[in-house]
Amino acid sequence: PMRSPLTALVCLSFILGLLLSGLTGMPFGVPAWFGTTLINIGLTAIAVIFLPKFWRRGPTRLQWLALGLIALLASGYALWRFPQPSATDISHLLNLSDSNSQTIVAIGTLSAGGRQNSQGKQQFWLTVDQVQRPPQQGFEPNTGTVYLTLPMGKTPWQRCQKIRVSGQLYRPMAAKNPGSFNFADYLAKQGIFAGMSGKEAVLVENQFCGLTPIRERIVQTQIAWLPTDGKGQWPGLLLSSIVLGQKAVNLPAELRNLFNQVGLSHFLAASGYQVSLLVGTVLAFGQRFPKKLAIALGLGTLLFYLGLTGLEPSVIRASLMWVGVMLALVSDRKINTVGALLLVATVMLLVNPVWIWGLGFQLSFLATFGIVVMAKPL
């Protein structure tokens, strides 16, 4: 794919438009969307006027104009797709109180998370169904997702459990210093506009959770069969994180911090390395089978691994790249790696443009691009 320079420029224009939509802090009180539009128009004018003179075999002025329009539409598409709280979102309850917090009881499902923080609490995303605001007695239907922290119980809480939890609903804090981590903005990009500090929780029911039981069985097996040290389950949890990624495994905060301090946090993340090792091994063993059967086994392995790790951008990127490789094997054609990488990025951003601002998405593609481009010269 992507053997035409014009096709590549279309993808790059779309990505550039998404990046420009994230501009904030425009001077003189100019709205971000208006400033983004002006920058798009300015860059398009420069491209139409000057680039045909320096790149004579490149796109025509009319084509440069079309590319600028694609970038402008991409900026509007990103702003349109940016998550916004619905009319019944739980975050609106904070507007009914004079303070930035409110005591509530919520019934909902633990939809993601499970990691332990430095305070010894578990972190989850809670998809809310019903809310009670004391002193009111009854529950009211509600929607939205909150960032929930829960005290560790006798057994850890698991995703897909429906619970009843009481605690403080609060508004996430924005960054106080320029350039520091903006927790509120990070949650907003995930469609979360409120946090909840849970005090007590009761299990309502266990719900169907895809491949989560298989993932938990894998983790518990590795914990049981690997030797323990002074830290107890650390060896088994560490191996599980290397295989499935730290977002799929409840790693202790102390262990994560140790890897962060020595600059090896990427070692615990699911990435293209695990996907390549897994699918490459399956295809290698499948050489004795008919080609289509081997490809089917490879695709099945990809889907199974995606179900275990979750839809992480780095794993999705590697999986789509491997789908391109397998299609090339079936058709006996060579794959343009850089073009395929650019096409995969465009397809993923069409599905979820908010990924463009995620560090995991950016590093996954930039690191892969660097390897592809520099491997041969090195």
mmCIF file with all atom_site columns, C-alpha atoms in Angstrom, residues 19-36 39 79 178-179 182 185 357:
data_model
loop_
_atom_site.group_PDB
_atom_site.id
_atom_site.type_symbol
_atom_site.label_atom_id
_atom_site.label_alt_id
_atom_site.label_comp_id
_atom_site.label_asym_id
_atom_site.label_entity_id
_atom_site.label_seq_id
_atom_site.pdbx_PDB_ins_code
_atom_site.Cartn_x
_atom_site.Cartn_y
_atom_site.Cartn_z
_atom_site.occupancy
_atom_site.B_iso_or_equiv
_atom_site.pdbx_formal_charge
_atom_site.auth_seq_id
_atom_site.auth_comp_id
_atom_site.auth_asym_id
_atom_site.auth_atom_id
_atom_site.pdbx_PDB_model_num
ATOM 1  C CA . LEU A 1 19  ? -2.495  17.733 15.652 1.00 0.00 ? 19  LEU A CA 1
ATOM 2  C CA . LEU A 1 20  ? -3.478  21.343 14.959 1.00 0.00 ? 20  LEU A CA 1
ATOM 3  C CA . SER A 1 21  ? -6.835  20.779 16.643 1.00 0.00 ? 21  SER A CA 1
ATOM 4  C CA . GLY A 1 22  ? -5.010  20.328 19.948 1.00 0.00 ? 22  GLY A CA 1
ATOM 5  C CA . LEU A 1 23  ? -3.647  23.888 20.013 1.00 0.00 ? 23  LEU A CA 1
ATOM 6  C CA . THR A 1 24  ? -4.523  25.704 23.225 1.00 0.00 ? 24  THR A CA 1
ATOM 7  C CA . GLY A 1 25  ? -3.549  28.951 24.858 1.00 0.00 ? 25  GLY A CA 1
ATOM 8  C CA . MET A 1 26  ? -4.068  31.134 21.771 1.00 0.00 ? 26  MET A CA 1
ATOM 9  C CA . PRO A 1 27  ? -2.980  34.782 22.354 1.00 0.00 ? 27  PRO A CA 1
ATOM 10 C CA . PHE A 1 28  ? -5.344  37.764 22.701 1.00 0.00 ? 28  PHE A CA 1
ATOM 11 C CA . GLY A 1 29  ? -8.210  35.548 23.826 1.00 0.00 ? 29  GLY A CA 1
ATOM 12 C CA . VAL A 1 30  ? -8.665  33.988 20.369 1.00 0.00 ? 30  VAL A CA 1
ATOM 13 C CA . PRO A 1 31  ? -10.807 30.799 20.560 1.00 0.00 ? 31  PRO A CA 1
ATOM 14 C CA . ALA A 1 32  ? -8.786  27.637 19.930 1.00 0.00 ? 32  ALA A CA 1
ATOM 15 C CA . TRP A 1 33  ? -10.983 26.526 17.023 1.00 0.00 ? 33  TRP A CA 1
ATOM 16 C CA . PHE A 1 34  ? -10.658 29.921 15.310 1.00 0.00 ? 34  PHE A CA 1
ATOM 17 C CA . GLY A 1 35  ? -6.884  29.965 15.764 1.00 0.00 ? 35  GLY A CA 1
ATOM 18 C CA . THR A 1 36  ? -6.646  26.416 14.389 1.00 0.00 ? 36  THR A CA 1
ATOM 19 C CA . ILE A 1 39  ? -3.249  28.298 10.951 1.00 0.00 ? 39  ILE A CA 1
ATOM 20 C CA . LEU A 1 79  ? -12.963 18.849 17.847 1.00 0.00 ? 79  LEU A CA 1
ATOM 21 C CA . PRO A 1 178 ? 2.390   25.206 32.963 1.00 0.00 ? 178 PRO A CA 1
ATOM 22 C CA . GLY A 1 179 ? 3.688   21.967 31.470 1.00 0.00 ? 179 GLY A CA 1
ATOM 23 C CA . ASN A 1 182 ? -3.085  17.780 33.737 1.00 0.00 ? 182 ASN A CA 1
ATOM 24 C CA . ASP A 1 185 ? -7.520  16.900 30.819 1.00 0.00 ? 185 ASP A CA 1
ATOM 25 C CA . TRP A 1 357 ? -2.586  13.219 21.797 1.00 0.00 ? 357 TRP A CA 1
#
